[in-house]
GROMACS .gro file of C-alpha atoms in nm:
model
  249
    1MET     CA    1   9.895   6.703   1.069
    2LEU     CA    2   9.680   6.994   1.056
    3LYS     CA    3   9.699   6.996   0.651
    4LEU     CA    4   9.601   6.619   0.658
    5LYS     CA    5   9.317   6.711   0.841
    6THR     CA    6   9.193   6.991   0.683
    7ILE     CA    7   9.221   6.771   0.334
    8ILE     CA    8   9.035   6.510   0.503
    9SER     CA    9   8.783   6.742   0.597
   10CYS     CA   10   8.710   6.869   0.258
   11ILE     CA   11   8.709   6.555   0.134
   12GLY     CA   12   8.413   6.472   0.381
   13LEU     CA   13   8.250   6.806   0.332
   14SER     CA   14   8.254   6.703  -0.086
   15ALA     CA   15   8.153   6.388  -0.046
   16ALA     CA   16   7.854   6.507   0.139
   17ILE     CA   17   7.776   6.806  -0.094
   18ILE     CA   18   7.771   6.465  -0.377
   19ALA     CA   19   7.590   6.282  -0.156
   20MET     CA   20   7.284   6.531  -0.100
   21PRO     CA   21   7.017   6.472  -0.366
   22ALA     CA   22   6.932   6.703  -0.631
   23VAL     CA   23   6.637   6.958  -0.563
   24ALA     CA   24   6.424   6.886  -0.808
   25GLU     CA   25   6.227   7.129  -1.036
   26LYS     CA   26   5.886   7.238  -0.988
   27THR     CA   27   5.634   7.117  -1.244
   28TYR     CA   28   5.341   7.303  -1.240
   29THR     CA   29   5.046   7.131  -1.454
   30VAL     CA   30   4.916   7.374  -1.760
   31ALA     CA   31   4.561   7.341  -1.938
   32THR     CA   32   4.471   7.449  -2.276
   33ASP     CA   33   4.215   7.387  -2.490
   34ALA     CA   34   4.387   7.239  -2.791
   35THR     CA   35   4.125   7.318  -3.091
   36PHE     CA   36   4.222   7.691  -3.114
   37ALA     CA   37   4.475   7.689  -3.378
   38PRO     CA   38   4.751   7.896  -3.411
   39PHE     CA   39   4.757   7.936  -3.013
   40GLU     CA   40   4.713   7.555  -2.964
   41SER     CA   41   4.652   7.256  -3.127
   42LEU     CA   42   4.755   6.874  -3.119
   43SER     CA   43   4.995   6.784  -3.354
   44LYS     CA   44   5.024   6.440  -3.558
   45ASN     CA   45   5.214   6.305  -3.251
   46ARG     CA   46   4.898   6.415  -3.017
   47GLU     CA   47   5.147   6.663  -2.879
   48ILE     CA   48   5.028   7.047  -2.744
   49VAL     CA   49   5.218   7.229  -3.008
   50GLY     CA   50   5.085   7.613  -3.087
   51PHE     CA   51   5.193   8.004  -2.974
   52ASP     CA   52   5.075   7.941  -2.622
   53ALA     CA   53   5.255   7.642  -2.559
   54ASP     CA   54   5.584   7.792  -2.677
   55ILE     CA   55   5.542   8.088  -2.464
   56ILE     CA   56   5.457   7.902  -2.118
   57LYS     CA   57   5.760   7.674  -2.189
   58ALA     CA   58   5.986   7.977  -2.273
   59ILE     CA   59   5.844   8.155  -1.949
   60ALA     CA   60   5.946   7.809  -1.738
   61ALA     CA   61   6.275   7.781  -1.884
   62LYS     CA   62   6.328   8.148  -1.790
   63GLN     CA   63   6.223   8.110  -1.427
   64GLY     CA   64   6.371   7.715  -1.348
   65PHE     CA   65   6.051   7.573  -1.352
   66LYS     CA   66   5.875   7.281  -1.570
   67VAL     CA   67   5.567   7.267  -1.722
   68LYS     CA   68   5.305   6.954  -1.819
   69MET     CA   69   5.059   7.057  -2.067
   70ASN     CA   70   4.667   6.911  -2.053
   71ASN     CA   71   4.443   6.940  -2.320
   72THR     CA   72   4.121   7.018  -2.141
   73PRO     CA   73   3.802   7.131  -2.330
   74TRP     CA   74   3.704   7.442  -2.325
   75GLU     CA   75   3.408   7.432  -2.054
   76GLY     CA   76   3.675   7.292  -1.828
   77LEU     CA   77   3.937   7.518  -1.853
   78PHE     CA   78   3.868   7.746  -1.545
   79VAL     CA   79   3.692   7.396  -1.336
   80SER     CA   80   4.005   7.256  -1.357
   81LEU     CA   81   4.193   7.548  -1.263
   82ASN     CA   82   3.982   7.630  -0.925
   83ASN     CA   83   3.967   7.272  -0.793
   84GLY     CA   84   4.340   7.249  -0.813
   85GLU     CA   85   4.362   6.968  -1.071
   86ARG     CA   86   4.543   7.252  -1.314
   87ASP     CA   87   4.789   7.511  -1.176
   88ILE     CA   88   4.780   7.751  -1.492
   89VAL     CA   89   4.564   7.791  -1.789
   90ILE     CA   90   4.705   7.953  -2.106
   91ALA     CA   91   4.433   7.923  -2.378
   92ALA     CA   92   4.408   8.248  -2.531
   93VAL     CA   93   4.168   8.369  -2.278
   94THR     CA   94   4.077   8.719  -2.301
   95ILE     CA   95   4.092   8.915  -1.957
   96THR     CA   96   3.800   9.050  -1.861
   97PRO     CA   97   3.658   9.182  -1.510
   98GLU     CA   98   3.405   8.891  -1.459
   99ARG     CA   99   3.670   8.649  -1.509
  100GLN     CA  100   3.893   8.876  -1.273
  101LYS     CA  101   3.628   8.785  -1.008
  102SER     CA  102   3.760   8.394  -0.963
  103MET     CA  103   4.122   8.393  -1.104
  104ASP     CA  104   4.377   8.597  -1.107
  105PHE     CA  105   4.575   8.679  -1.442
  106SER     CA  106   4.937   8.795  -1.542
  107ALA     CA  107   5.027   9.087  -1.741
  108PRO     CA  108   4.855   9.065  -2.105
  109TYR     CA  109   5.099   8.845  -2.346
  110PHE     CA  110   4.915   8.909  -2.677
  111ASP     CA  111   4.635   9.154  -2.826
  112ALA     CA  112   4.298   9.034  -3.013
  113LYS     CA  113   4.020   9.131  -3.134
  114GLN     CA  114   3.694   8.977  -3.278
  115LEU     CA  115   3.605   8.930  -3.663
  116ILE     CA  116   3.312   8.829  -3.823
  117VAL     CA  117   3.349   8.524  -4.083
  118VAL     CA  118   3.104   8.513  -4.368
  119LYS     CA  119   3.066   8.344  -4.738
  120GLU     CA  120   3.223   8.571  -4.971
  121ASN     CA  121   2.839   8.630  -5.166
  122SER     CA  122   2.681   8.706  -4.830
  123PRO     CA  123   2.547   9.085  -4.822
  124ILE     CA  124   2.634   9.119  -4.436
  125LYS     CA  125   2.896   9.425  -4.429
  126GLN     CA  126   2.858   9.502  -4.064
  127PHE     CA  127   2.813   9.366  -3.668
  128SER     CA  128   2.402   9.554  -3.696
  129ASP     CA  129   2.361   9.329  -4.009
  130LEU     CA  130   2.377   9.058  -3.825
  131LYS     CA  131   2.011   9.106  -3.637
  132GLY     CA  132   1.808   8.825  -3.725
  133LYS     CA  133   2.070   8.597  -3.879
  134LYS     CA  134   2.187   8.246  -3.755
  135VAL     CA  135   2.544   8.359  -3.577
  136GLY     CA  136   2.809   8.084  -3.496
  137VAL     CA  137   3.036   8.103  -3.193
  138GLN     CA  138   3.279   7.893  -2.949
  139ASN     CA  139   3.069   7.832  -2.648
  140GLY     CA  140   3.193   8.099  -2.366
  141THR     CA  141   3.441   8.285  -2.547
  142THR     CA  142   3.441   8.660  -2.605
  143GLY     CA  143   3.265   8.599  -2.945
  144ASP     CA  144   2.959   8.457  -2.731
  145THR     CA  145   2.981   8.745  -2.479
  146VAL     CA  146   3.014   8.993  -2.740
  147VAL     CA  147   2.719   8.841  -2.969
  148GLN     CA  148   2.501   8.835  -2.682
  149LYS     CA  149   2.550   9.178  -2.547
  150GLN     CA  150   2.426   9.309  -2.931
  151PHE     CA  151   2.169   9.060  -2.972
  152GLY     CA  152   2.068   8.920  -2.620
  153LYS     CA  153   2.175   8.676  -2.430
  154THR     CA  154   1.873   8.392  -2.473
  155ASN     CA  155   1.870   8.487  -2.865
  156PRO     CA  156   1.761   8.183  -3.043
  157ASP     CA  157   1.983   8.274  -3.327
  158ILE     CA  158   2.312   8.258  -3.155
  159ARG     CA  159   2.467   7.904  -3.244
  160ARG     CA  160   2.721   7.783  -2.978
  161TYR     CA  161   2.994   7.529  -3.067
  162GLU     CA  162   3.237   7.330  -2.894
  163ASN     CA  163   3.477   7.514  -3.117
  164ILE     CA  164   3.522   7.736  -3.376
  165THR     CA  165   3.637   7.471  -3.678
  166LEU     CA  166   3.279   7.352  -3.584
  167ALA     CA  167   3.171   7.691  -3.638
  168LEU     CA  168   3.316   7.749  -3.908
  169SER     CA  169   3.232   7.400  -4.105
  170GLU     CA  170   2.873   7.507  -3.976
  171LEU     CA  171   2.911   7.821  -4.186
  172SER     CA  172   3.051   7.661  -4.506
  173ASN     CA  173   2.700   7.386  -4.455
  174SER     CA  174   2.490   7.718  -4.435
  175GLY     CA  175   2.381   7.632  -4.123
  176VAL     CA  176   2.469   7.985  -3.985
  177ASN     CA  177   2.520   8.315  -4.208
  178ALA     CA  178   2.836   8.414  -3.996
  179VAL     CA  179   3.062   8.305  -3.728
  180VAL     CA  180   3.221   8.561  -3.462
  181ALA     CA  181   3.570   8.488  -3.360
  182ASP     CA  182   3.899   8.572  -3.240
  183ASN     CA  183   4.097   8.747  -3.556
  184ALA     CA  184   4.410   8.527  -3.531
  185VAL     CA  185   4.218   8.222  -3.510
  186VAL     CA  186   4.013   8.278  -3.838
  187ARG     CA  187   4.255   8.392  -4.009
  188ASN     CA  188   4.494   8.105  -3.930
  189TYR     CA  189   4.142   7.888  -4.039
  190LEU     CA  190   4.135   8.082  -4.385
  191VAL     CA  191   4.519   8.065  -4.424
  192ASN     CA  192   4.480   7.644  -4.418
  193ASN     CA  193   4.159   7.605  -4.577
  194PRO     CA  194   4.195   7.846  -4.883
  195LYS     CA  195   3.918   7.632  -5.077
  196GLN     CA  196   3.678   7.818  -4.826
  197LYS     CA  197   3.534   8.127  -4.993
  198PHE     CA  198   3.491   8.300  -4.677
  199ARG     CA  199   3.495   8.696  -4.640
  200LEU     CA  200   3.642   8.850  -4.308
  201ILE     CA  201   3.482   9.173  -4.160
  202ASP     CA  202   3.667   9.410  -3.901
  203ASP     CA  203   3.367   9.597  -3.753
  204THR     CA  204   3.463   9.895  -3.606
  205SER     CA  205   3.259   9.856  -3.255
  206PHE     CA  206   3.451   9.547  -3.194
  207GLU     CA  207   3.755   9.655  -2.890
  208VAL     CA  208   4.082   9.535  -2.875
  209GLU     CA  209   4.114   9.208  -2.629
  210HIS     CA  210   4.410   9.115  -2.413
  211TYR     CA  211   4.494   8.749  -2.346
  212GLY     CA  212   4.638   8.659  -2.009
  213ILE     CA  213   4.795   8.350  -1.826
  214ALA     CA  214   4.547   8.285  -1.564
  215VAL     CA  215   4.617   8.113  -1.197
  216ARG     CA  216   4.447   8.049  -0.928
  217LYS     CA  217   4.279   8.337  -0.736
  218GLY     CA  218   4.559   8.396  -0.464
  219ASN     CA  219   4.842   8.252  -0.589
  220THR     CA  220   5.086   8.548  -0.609
  221GLN     CA  221   5.387   8.332  -0.584
  222LEU     CA  222   5.342   8.167  -0.923
  223LEU     CA  223   5.152   8.468  -1.095
  224ASN     CA  224   5.482   8.677  -1.009
  225GLU     CA  225   5.718   8.403  -1.142
  226ILE     CA  226   5.481   8.386  -1.469
  227ASN     CA  227   5.506   8.770  -1.454
  228ALA     CA  228   5.909   8.790  -1.457
  229GLY     CA  229   5.913   8.515  -1.691
  230LEU     CA  230   5.719   8.713  -1.928
  231ALA     CA  231   5.909   9.008  -1.913
  232GLY     CA  232   6.219   8.833  -1.920
  233ILE     CA  233   6.146   8.658  -2.278
  234LYS     CA  234   6.035   8.991  -2.439
  235ALA     CA  235   6.305   9.183  -2.332
  236ASP     CA  236   6.587   8.859  -2.477
  237GLY     CA  237   6.402   8.866  -2.801
  238SER     CA  238   6.255   8.485  -2.738
  239TYR     CA  239   5.881   8.658  -2.735
  240GLN     CA  240   5.938   8.788  -3.060
  241LYS     CA  241   6.116   8.518  -3.208
  242ILE     CA  242   5.796   8.307  -3.085
  243GLN     CA  243   5.577   8.550  -3.262
  244ASN     CA  244   5.736   8.616  -3.591
  245LYS     CA  245   5.713   8.187  -3.591
  246TYR     CA  246   5.329   8.202  -3.569
  247PHE     CA  247   5.230   8.531  -3.715
  248GLY     CA  248   5.515   8.636  -3.924
  249LYS     CA  249   5.722   8.967  -3.897
   0.00000   0.00000   0.00000
């Protein structure tokens, strides 16, 4: 009789466990500006693809949460984060003291540097040669900041564009004399547009920058999850595989 009661109890417990609803994985909304290949762009199927997309998805898989990618114009990335529309921003965002005042960043996940892009026959050889020249930048980016510091925030020769592709098209059409932008982005553009006769200038005054994944100020729990996931994919080799995929070995 005791055994029968035990069996019935076990069956009841098993049924109760089966009946319990599964705990849903947490889903975080991610903002990115899909105009910045190879970090983020839109596929033919209008899906967000690229280095950043693969990195945040790998972090999510490592930590057991899901992500929903949202294509957001650069000007709206940080607004959407701070007003609660998005939980995470990953968009080749350089960690700067100014940005750290309004959002929190993960550990760096990529090192970058600004490059100057000019036409092959341009006489420009270094950053200081851009004085008095029309310079294209993507509005609100580190390239924009670097050029502002050198030539003045209100300098009319600084031409700001919604994305780097537009700035480089303007260079091709002689609307500007040079473009200043992140190294990986302009190198990727040149690889995919071999007919463009552009030349790259690596000025010694440009410092190495560190990209970080941003969350709302004070969201320590999510930040810790991201950092743990980032450390995890670096340790298990996943990060290196993604880097090799987009930038080679």
